[in-house]
Amino acid sequence: MLSELITNWSIYDKKIGAVLTLVFVIVINLAMGLLPHVDNFAHIGGFLSGFLLGFVFLIRPQSAWVKQQYALSSSPNSPLSIKKPKFKKYQCCLWVLSLLLLIVGFTLGLVTLLRGVNVNDHCSWCKYLSCLPTSRWHCNDTRIKKPASCTVEETGSELNMTCLTNGISKPFYLPDPTYDRITELCKQICQ
């Protein structure tokens, strides 16, 4: 909606009201993402993608071009004075720039995802985009348990565990594996 407002700014009557409404909605969405257990990266990614896609898909022809096309269809023998361009130059520039940013952004995101890169390891302050610690809550979720840097492949009752820090791999026979037992075995092979 924001990109559509920027692209077609000249056709809006109540510009300030439209901007304030959109800013209010954006602030509420980003503020909700600061709560624990809400992924603000999804909100930010959705906002940026939607913003750029709006420039790509919501480009609107100039009203002068539309009137000219209507005048030509109603009286085809009328002389053309000056042919109006369909889009303004800034609309075309925003379209090209947005399309390029979308392609680069989606490509980088996909490569990062497929390589298993945790961007938080390279950005010390990024964790605050998803959760802002306050006196009422903490951002470290102790309910979400992750094995201590091991990969686990399960085949029937056999677990093949590989420590990611030292590369040691060992098979274990566990008929009923529990999280605590897997964590304990992971710590053993990683030491």
PDB file of C-alpha atoms in Angstrom:
ATOM      1  CA  MET A   1       0.000   0.000   0.000  1.00  0.00           C
ATOM      2  CA  LEU A   2       2.854   2.356   0.792  1.00  0.00           C
ATOM      3  CA  SER A   3       4.531   1.778  -2.568  1.00  0.00           C
ATOM      4  CA  GLU A   4       1.223   2.312  -4.356  1.00  0.00           C
ATOM      5  CA  LEU A   5       0.796   5.587  -2.452  1.00  0.00           C
ATOM      6  CA  ILE A   6       4.299   6.730  -3.428  1.00  0.00           C
ATOM      7  CA  THR A   7       3.934   5.674  -7.075  1.00  0.00           C
ATOM      8  CA  ASN A   8       0.523   7.284  -7.548  1.00  0.00           C
ATOM      9  CA  TRP A   9       0.947  10.217  -5.162  1.00  0.00           C
ATOM     10  CA  SER A  10      -0.655  12.741  -7.502  1.00  0.00           C
ATOM     11  CA  ILE A  11      -4.080  11.055  -7.576  1.00  0.00           C
ATOM     12  CA  TYR A  12      -4.645  11.080  -3.794  1.00  0.00           C
ATOM     13  CA  ASP A  13      -6.715  13.867  -2.264  1.00  0.00           C
ATOM     14  CA  LYS A  14      -5.999  13.167   1.420  1.00  0.00           C
ATOM     15  CA  LYS A  15      -2.282  12.475   1.255  1.00  0.00           C
ATOM     16  CA  ILE A  16      -1.445  13.123   4.923  1.00  0.00           C
ATOM     17  CA  GLY A  17      -4.277  10.923   6.169  1.00  0.00           C
ATOM     18  CA  ALA A  18      -3.191   8.053   3.919  1.00  0.00           C
ATOM     19  CA  VAL A  19       0.450   8.340   5.030  1.00  0.00           C
ATOM     20  CA  LEU A  20      -0.465   8.509   8.738  1.00  0.00           C
ATOM     21  CA  THR A  21      -2.746   5.478   8.452  1.00  0.00           C
ATOM     22  CA  LEU A  22      -0.053   3.428   6.749  1.00  0.00           C
ATOM     23  CA  VAL A  23       2.646   4.515   9.216  1.00  0.00           C
ATOM     24  CA  PHE A  24       0.344   3.565  12.106  1.00  0.00           C
ATOM     25  CA  VAL A  25      -0.235   0.072  10.664  1.00  0.00           C
ATOM     26  CA  ILE A  26       3.508  -0.404  10.011  1.00  0.00           C
ATOM     27  CA  VAL A  27       4.460   0.668  13.548  1.00  0.00           C
ATOM     28  CA  ILE A  28       1.845  -1.647  15.105  1.00  0.00           C
ATOM     29  CA  ASN A  29       3.086  -4.621  13.050  1.00  0.00           C
ATOM     30  CA  LEU A  30       6.727  -4.001  13.914  1.00  0.00           C
ATOM     31  CA  ALA A  31       5.898  -3.407  17.586  1.00  0.00           C
ATOM     32  CA  MET A  32       4.030  -6.729  17.719  1.00  0.00           C
ATOM     33  CA  GLY A  33       7.170  -8.382  16.399  1.00  0.00           C
ATOM     34  CA  LEU A  34       9.140  -7.220  19.429  1.00  0.00           C
ATOM     35  CA  LEU A  35       7.085  -9.482  21.688  1.00  0.00           C
ATOM     36  CA  PRO A  36       8.588 -12.852  22.561  1.00  0.00           C
ATOM     37  CA  HIS A  37       7.653 -15.817  20.340  1.00  0.00           C
ATOM     38  CA  VAL A  38       6.753 -13.539  17.403  1.00  0.00           C
ATOM     39  CA  ASP A  39       9.199 -13.523  14.517  1.00  0.00           C
ATOM     40  CA  ASN A  40       9.778  -9.918  13.538  1.00  0.00           C
ATOM     41  CA  PHE A  41      12.075 -11.026  10.725  1.00  0.00           C
ATOM     42  CA  ALA A  42       8.946 -12.358   9.008  1.00  0.00           C
ATOM     43  CA  HIS A  43       7.237  -8.976   9.504  1.00  0.00           C
ATOM     44  CA  ILE A  44      10.255  -7.067   8.180  1.00  0.00           C
ATOM     45  CA  GLY A  45      10.744  -9.453   5.252  1.00  0.00           C
ATOM     46  CA  GLY A  46       7.049  -9.288   4.382  1.00  0.00           C
ATOM     47  CA  PHE A  47       7.068  -5.508   4.590  1.00  0.00           C
ATOM     48  CA  LEU A  48      10.132  -5.131   2.349  1.00  0.00           C
ATOM     49  CA  SER A  49       8.900  -7.729  -0.151  1.00  0.00           C
ATOM     50  CA  GLY A  50       5.433  -6.196  -0.273  1.00  0.00           C
ATOM     51  CA  PHE A  51       6.866  -2.696  -0.569  1.00  0.00           C
ATOM     52  CA  LEU A  52       9.050  -3.666  -3.540  1.00  0.00           C
ATOM     53  CA  LEU A  53       6.369  -5.856  -5.159  1.00  0.00           C
ATOM     54  CA  GLY A  54       3.995  -2.899  -4.918  1.00  0.00           C
ATOM     55  CA  PHE A  55       6.304  -0.874  -7.168  1.00  0.00           C
ATOM     56  CA  VAL A  56       6.450  -3.775  -9.625  1.00  0.00           C
ATOM     57  CA  PHE A  57       2.746  -4.703  -9.794  1.00  0.00           C
ATOM     58  CA  LEU A  58       0.858  -1.531  -8.841  1.00  0.00           C
ATOM     59  CA  ILE A  59       2.280   0.849 -11.422  1.00  0.00           C
ATOM     60  CA  ARG A  60      -0.551   2.942 -12.858  1.00  0.00           C
ATOM     61  CA  PRO A  61      -0.536   4.785 -16.195  1.00  0.00           C
ATOM     62  CA  GLN A  62      -0.686   8.578 -16.113  1.00  0.00           C
ATOM     63  CA  SER A  63      -4.166  10.026 -16.354  1.00  0.00           C
ATOM     64  CA  ALA A  64      -3.075  12.182 -19.323  1.00  0.00           C
ATOM     65  CA  TRP A  65      -2.063   9.036 -21.228  1.00  0.00           C
ATOM     66  CA  VAL A  66      -5.403   7.376 -20.400  1.00  0.00           C
ATOM     67  CA  LYS A  67      -7.322  10.461 -21.600  1.00  0.00           C
ATOM     68  CA  GLN A  68      -5.248  10.510 -24.772  1.00  0.00           C
ATOM     69  CA  GLN A  69      -6.013   6.838 -25.443  1.00  0.00           C
ATOM     70  CA  TYR A  70      -9.718   7.487 -24.825  1.00  0.00           C
ATOM     71  CA  ALA A  71      -9.678  10.500 -27.150  1.00  0.00           C
ATOM     72  CA  LEU A  72      -7.948   8.466 -29.888  1.00  0.00           C
ATOM     73  CA  SER A  73     -10.463   5.632 -29.625  1.00  0.00           C
ATOM     74  CA  SER A  74     -13.461   7.991 -29.758  1.00  0.00           C
ATOM     75  CA  SER A  75     -12.181  10.037 -32.711  1.00  0.00           C
ATOM     76  CA  PRO A  76      -9.417   8.257 -34.634  1.00  0.00           C
ATOM     77  CA  ASN A  77      -9.007  11.114 -37.178  1.00  0.00           C
ATOM     78  CA  SER A  78      -8.053  13.747 -34.593  1.00  0.00           C
ATOM     79  CA  PRO A  79      -4.510  15.115 -34.987  1.00  0.00           C
ATOM     80  CA  LEU A  80      -2.044  14.092 -32.284  1.00  0.00           C
ATOM     81  CA  SER A  81      -0.493  17.047 -30.568  1.00  0.00           C
ATOM     82  CA  ILE A  82       2.097  15.567 -28.202  1.00  0.00           C
ATOM     83  CA  LYS A  83       2.115  11.906 -27.424  1.00  0.00           C
ATOM     84  CA  LYS A  84       2.063  11.427 -23.659  1.00  0.00           C
ATOM     85  CA  PRO A  85       4.188   8.646 -22.163  1.00  0.00           C
ATOM     86  CA  LYS A  86       2.286   5.869 -20.418  1.00  0.00           C
ATOM     87  CA  PHE A  87       4.385   6.070 -17.223  1.00  0.00           C
ATOM     88  CA  LYS A  88       6.397   8.815 -15.608  1.00  0.00           C
ATOM     89  CA  LYS A  89      10.178   8.418 -15.495  1.00  0.00           C
ATOM     90  CA  TYR A  90      10.277   7.984 -11.716  1.00  0.00           C
ATOM     91  CA  GLN A  91       7.692   5.182 -11.985  1.00  0.00           C
ATOM     92  CA  CYS A  92       9.876   3.313 -14.460  1.00  0.00           C
ATOM     93  CA  CYS A  93      12.995   3.872 -12.345  1.00  0.00           C
ATOM     94  CA  LEU A  94      11.231   2.584  -9.215  1.00  0.00           C
ATOM     95  CA  TRP A  95       9.956  -0.422 -11.175  1.00  0.00           C
ATOM     96  CA  VAL A  96      13.440  -1.397 -12.408  1.00  0.00           C
ATOM     97  CA  LEU A  97      15.124  -0.738  -9.042  1.00  0.00           C
ATOM     98  CA  SER A  98      12.475  -2.702  -7.134  1.00  0.00           C
ATOM     99  CA  LEU A  99      12.653  -5.650  -9.513  1.00  0.00           C
ATOM    100  CA  LEU A 100      16.448  -5.777  -9.197  1.00  0.00           C
ATOM    101  CA  LEU A 101      16.311  -5.533  -5.390  1.00  0.00           C
ATOM    102  CA  LEU A 102      13.700  -8.298  -5.250  1.00  0.00           C
ATOM    103  CA  ILE A 103      15.773 -10.615  -7.432  1.00  0.00           C
ATOM    104  CA  VAL A 104      18.956  -9.959  -5.445  1.00  0.00           C
ATOM    105  CA  GLY A 105      17.169 -10.192  -2.089  1.00  0.00           C
ATOM    106  CA  PHE A 106      15.341 -13.435  -2.852  1.00  0.00           C
ATOM    107  CA  THR A 107      18.509 -14.963  -4.331  1.00  0.00           C
ATOM    108  CA  LEU A 108      20.626 -14.034  -1.297  1.00  0.00           C
ATOM    109  CA  GLY A 109      17.922 -15.217   1.069  1.00  0.00           C
ATOM    110  CA  LEU A 110      17.573 -18.550  -0.703  1.00  0.00           C
ATOM    111  CA  VAL A 111      21.343 -19.122  -0.830  1.00  0.00           C
ATOM    112  CA  THR A 112      21.654 -18.211   2.858  1.00  0.00           C
ATOM    113  CA  LEU A 113      18.799 -20.530   3.766  1.00  0.00           C
ATOM    114  CA  LEU A 114      20.084 -23.472   1.725  1.00  0.00           C
ATOM    115  CA  ARG A 115      23.600 -23.105   3.129  1.00  0.00           C
ATOM    116  CA  GLY A 116      22.222 -23.100   6.670  1.00  0.00           C
ATOM    117  CA  VAL A 117      23.787 -19.774   7.580  1.00  0.00           C
ATOM    118  CA  ASN A 118      22.506 -18.226  10.793  1.00  0.00           C
ATOM    119  CA  VAL A 119      22.631 -14.488  10.129  1.00  0.00           C
ATOM    120  CA  ASN A 120      22.445 -13.801  13.886  1.00  0.00           C
ATOM    121  CA  ASP A 121      25.983 -15.219  14.174  1.00  0.00           C
ATOM    122  CA  HIS A 122      27.242 -12.359  11.978  1.00  0.00           C
ATOM    123  CA  CYS A 123      25.077  -9.589  13.430  1.00  0.00           C
ATOM    124  CA  SER A 124      25.245  -8.954  17.167  1.00  0.00           C
ATOM    125  CA  TRP A 125      22.273  -6.577  17.346  1.00  0.00           C
ATOM    126  CA  CYS A 126      19.898  -8.463  14.984  1.00  0.00           C
ATOM    127  CA  LYS A 127      18.467 -10.466  17.888  1.00  0.00           C
ATOM    128  CA  TYR A 128      16.838  -7.269  19.153  1.00  0.00           C
ATOM    129  CA  LEU A 129      14.783  -7.008  15.962  1.00  0.00           C
ATOM    130  CA  SER A 130      12.880 -10.138  16.961  1.00  0.00           C
ATOM    131  CA  CYS A 131      12.648  -9.694  20.718  1.00  0.00           C
ATOM    132  CA  LEU A 132      13.271  -6.723  22.934  1.00  0.00           C
ATOM    133  CA  PRO A 133      14.044  -7.817  26.516  1.00  0.00           C
ATOM    134  CA  THR A 134      12.173  -5.919  29.213  1.00  0.00           C
ATOM    135  CA  SER A 135      11.579  -6.316  32.937  1.00  0.00           C
ATOM    136  CA  ARG A 136       8.442  -8.372  32.147  1.00  0.00           C
ATOM    137  CA  TRP A 137       9.956 -10.967  29.776  1.00  0.00           C
ATOM    138  CA  HIS A 138      13.222 -12.397  28.634  1.00  0.00           C
ATOM    139  CA  CYS A 139      14.046 -13.284  25.084  1.00  0.00           C
ATOM    140  CA  ASN A 140      15.881 -16.537  25.774  1.00  0.00           C
ATOM    141  CA  ASP A 141      13.216 -19.196  25.463  1.00  0.00           C
ATOM    142  CA  THR A 142      14.124 -22.111  27.705  1.00  0.00           C
ATOM    143  CA  ARG A 143      11.204 -24.169  26.371  1.00  0.00           C
ATOM    144  CA  ILE A 144      12.777 -24.484  22.939  1.00  0.00           C
ATOM    145  CA  LYS A 145      15.409 -27.166  23.329  1.00  0.00           C
ATOM    146  CA  LYS A 146      18.132 -27.612  20.758  1.00  0.00           C
ATOM    147  CA  PRO A 147      20.700 -30.424  20.780  1.00  0.00           C
ATOM    148  CA  ALA A 148      24.157 -29.154  21.732  1.00  0.00           C
ATOM    149  CA  SER A 149      25.660 -28.724  18.263  1.00  0.00           C
ATOM    150  CA  CYS A 150      24.990 -32.236  16.902  1.00  0.00           C
ATOM    151  CA  THR A 151      23.232 -33.586  13.867  1.00  0.00           C
ATOM    152  CA  VAL A 152      21.090 -36.650  14.446  1.00  0.00           C
ATOM    153  CA  GLU A 153      20.033 -39.146  11.777  1.00  0.00           C
ATOM    154  CA  GLU A 154      17.491 -41.696  12.947  1.00  0.00           C
ATOM    155  CA  THR A 155      17.073 -45.085  11.273  1.00  0.00           C
ATOM    156  CA  GLY A 156      14.642 -47.247  13.235  1.00  0.00           C
ATOM    157  CA  SER A 157      16.093 -47.551  16.733  1.00  0.00           C
ATOM    158  CA  GLU A 158      19.579 -46.491  15.662  1.00  0.00           C
ATOM    159  CA  LEU A 159      20.764 -42.893  15.928  1.00  0.00           C
ATOM    160  CA  ASN A 160      23.830 -41.701  14.077  1.00  0.00           C
ATOM    161  CA  MET A 161      25.044 -38.569  15.854  1.00  0.00           C
ATOM    162  CA  THR A 162      27.694 -36.222  14.512  1.00  0.00           C
ATOM    163  CA  CYS A 163      29.240 -33.455  16.601  1.00  0.00           C
ATOM    164  CA  LEU A 164      29.389 -30.264  14.564  1.00  0.00           C
ATOM    165  CA  THR A 165      32.321 -28.785  16.490  1.00  0.00           C
ATOM    166  CA  ASN A 166      34.818 -31.672  16.229  1.00  0.00           C
ATOM    167  CA  GLY A 167      33.301 -33.825  13.452  1.00  0.00           C
ATOM    168  CA  ILE A 168      33.197 -37.046  15.516  1.00  0.00           C
ATOM    169  CA  SER A 169      30.382 -39.363  14.492  1.00  0.00           C
ATOM    170  CA  LYS A 170      29.069 -42.337  16.511  1.00  0.00           C
ATOM    171  CA  PRO A 171      26.089 -44.678  16.141  1.00  0.00           C
ATOM    172  CA  PHE A 172      23.849 -45.358  19.166  1.00  0.00           C
ATOM    173  CA  TYR A 173      21.129 -47.940  19.658  1.00  0.00           C
ATOM    174  CA  LEU A 174      18.218 -46.267  21.458  1.00  0.00           C
ATOM    175  CA  PRO A 175      14.807 -47.967  21.250  1.00  0.00           C
ATOM    176  CA  ASP A 176      13.054 -44.971  22.849  1.00  0.00           C
ATOM    177  CA  PRO A 177      15.196 -41.838  22.422  1.00  0.00           C
ATOM    178  CA  THR A 178      14.346 -38.861  24.594  1.00  0.00           C
ATOM    179  CA  TYR A 179      15.587 -35.349  24.167  1.00  0.00           C
ATOM    180  CA  ASP A 180      17.571 -35.446  27.417  1.00  0.00           C
ATOM    181  CA  ARG A 181      19.302 -38.694  26.419  1.00  0.00           C
ATOM    182  CA  ILE A 182      20.177 -37.334  22.954  1.00  0.00           C
ATOM    183  CA  THR A 183      21.574 -34.158  24.525  1.00  0.00           C
ATOM    184  CA  GLU A 184      23.655 -36.179  26.964  1.00  0.00           C
ATOM    185  CA  LEU A 185      25.095 -38.349  24.189  1.00  0.00           C
ATOM    186  CA  CYS A 186      25.799 -35.267  22.079  1.00  0.00           C
ATOM    187  CA  LYS A 187      27.727 -33.681  24.939  1.00  0.00           C
ATOM    188  CA  GLN A 188      29.729 -36.901  25.342  1.00  0.00           C
ATOM    189  CA  ILE A 189      30.857 -37.100  21.728  1.00  0.00           C
ATOM    190  CA  CYS A 190      31.562 -33.362  21.539  1.00  0.00           C
ATOM    191  CA  GLN A 191      33.928 -33.387  24.546  1.00  0.00           C
TER     192      GLN A 191
END
